Amino acid sequence: MNTDQILTYIKENNIQKIKFAFADIDGVLRGKMIHPKKFTEGLQDGYGFCDVVFGWDVNDAAYDNVKLTGWHSGYPDKDCRIDLSTLRNIPWQDNIPFFLADFSKPDGNDLPACPRSLLKHIVKQCSEMGFHAEFAQEFEWFNFKETPQSLQDKNFTNLEPLTPGMFGYSILRTSQQSAFYNDLFDLLTQFNIPIEGLHTETGPGVYEAAIIHDETLAAADKAVLFKTAVKEIASKHGITATFMAKWNADLPGCSGHIHQSLWDKEKKNNLFYNPEDEHNMSDLLKHYLAGQLYCFPHLLPMYAPTINSYKRLVEGAWAPTTITWGIDNRTTAIRILNSNEKYTRLETRIPGSDTNPYLAIAASLASGLYGIKNKLPLNISATEGNGYQDTRNGKLHSNLFDSSIAMKTSPIAQELFGAGFVDHFTNTRLWEHRQFAKSVSDWELKRYFEVI
């Protein structure tokens, strides 16, 4: 619907409240509910938000190492603009109209810290190169019979999973939780996040969902909304859902794999497919793949943004540790699926479910396009067998500090995303590392308190 149609819809349906939100640097939705009058008045010039929303971390602690905002700037308002094309009603909240927003400006001088605005720039570059990109992100997450209050009361220990034991692809477990399971599938579809597949994964109370692919920005919007929507639907059932990459050292981590392909502008031909090639891979796909492999060390925090992300990226945990690719190989950083033209795609397997989808997808697309622009050769052959043992092209950084320093000092990262974004984002990641480094963990207490 266009602006006039939306305003008519609001008036004719006597809508008295509207929700909108945007994703912060961690991919957490921040927003508010507004009156229709406020909504109408802000459509042209935007809605003022204190820019601390990009100046604090996931626990609302103000960064002390960013230039974009802070005590030095007085935390002024920045204009947030609603994207009318993102209208959807929230079925589990009386069908309240909802919109996504970002900090893009008509003159293109966007707020460097806004993840959605950043992705829009990469999508524009892709279109200018003559391509239409399709993306989809899939997520794994754990469900617990807990509430926010019980988590605090238990100090996040001795939590009760939704279901016990390791039971991947279980029909039984989902039948035992049919009300929640069906609500997830049905309500997400009604919320315009159609699910391709939903099932249990191996682990107590863990689910996996694959979102049907879409054009890049819409796919990222759906991925961002998916995580919050799942949490809200779960809460209705007395369940808490977590998208931590690795919540328990003894259990598998949670992935956020990204599937992608490039098509012609008419969306008729998959440009990644070439039936004459040994692996059905076009030269374009090979350059795109080479670009991602080359850029991984420069952009890793965009795929693995938290301290916890790197607890998942360990050998034998169904997550990659090496800069590798393979044909339908789940031990490599990139998996190529190439059975036919319709489904030929590249799967980036580094991201966990804790990623900010806008940033992870931006990194995927930008690095792939970088490979195409520079005609990077695919100078490493496909990994056959165990990707953890294939170190021909090096290994991924094993912690957030090293990966953030590498990105902060990388000319490639600045070329792809601009100095303003790189400086702000990497400083937020280094802040995250500092908060972790000065904390005292349960592991340290148990190991050292009495004995040392």
C-alpha angles and dihedrals in degrees: 000000000000124000095272092048092050093049090048090049091052092048097044092048093046091234110185102181137035130189127211135170144175132206119253124213091284094048092254113145114241120182149114146233116255140187118255089247091056089046093053095045093051098050093091105038103018136237122289117242125179103251090228084094084081093034101063137058132243090284094049093252110148116244115239096196107057127098100200094075140350144113087311091064098039093239098268126190121272123200115253117195127205119230103222092199090069095066114141133149121240105236095194091051103054091278094289109182112252133192136184120228141187141185098257118140129213090239092053093245092127128178102271093219096057109106096198092050089050092053091049089059092052091048089052091052090050091052092047088055089057099255137122111208125207120199140178131177124205125202140204120197141166124240125208136189089237140107129216088259095049090049089056094043091051092043087234092296133117092019120180113234120219090247131007130245138011109304115149119188089009119172090185097056094049091048089054088056097035097141092057094037094051092043090055093053097040101039094044089053090049087050089057095255099115113197119221093195139354125190145138119275126207108288138063110298096349123145133186127205131184117205118217110255123258140165112304105265094040090049091052091047090053092048093051092047092044094066095051092040091054090050092050094046090047091052090057087062096046090258131128117211121202127198096190111142092231118006096168128033092217097051133067118271127244119255132208100193117186121219118198145167139173122232135180118268091265090055090231103111127051103223092199093066127088116163090195092064123090090242097027087252120146122217087249091059091048091053091045091049092047089052093055093047091049094048100045094094090048097049107028097124089062087061097033106030105162139059087247094054091076093053085069096046095077133117118281095012098107089257127101127254100174135064095250144129134203145172107265089334116148095193095066132083091242126033120197117210111193112156094130142346096268094055104031107126146136121252117204104206102183098085119092126204089266093071126116097241094212091057098039092049092044090053091048096049097039094050092046091051089047088059091050095046092050095036090231111196120236092236098169122070125230116282113246115201124347112022092190089070096047105092097155091117098034135256133281119257109270099216142035096247096057094043092048094050089049091052094042092057096038118115087197092060091049092048092053101041109013131255094269095059095040093051094047097042098045092047089055089052092049088050088054090053092050092052089053095044094057096046124098112227132209087244091060093048093050093045102042112016099091106013108044 
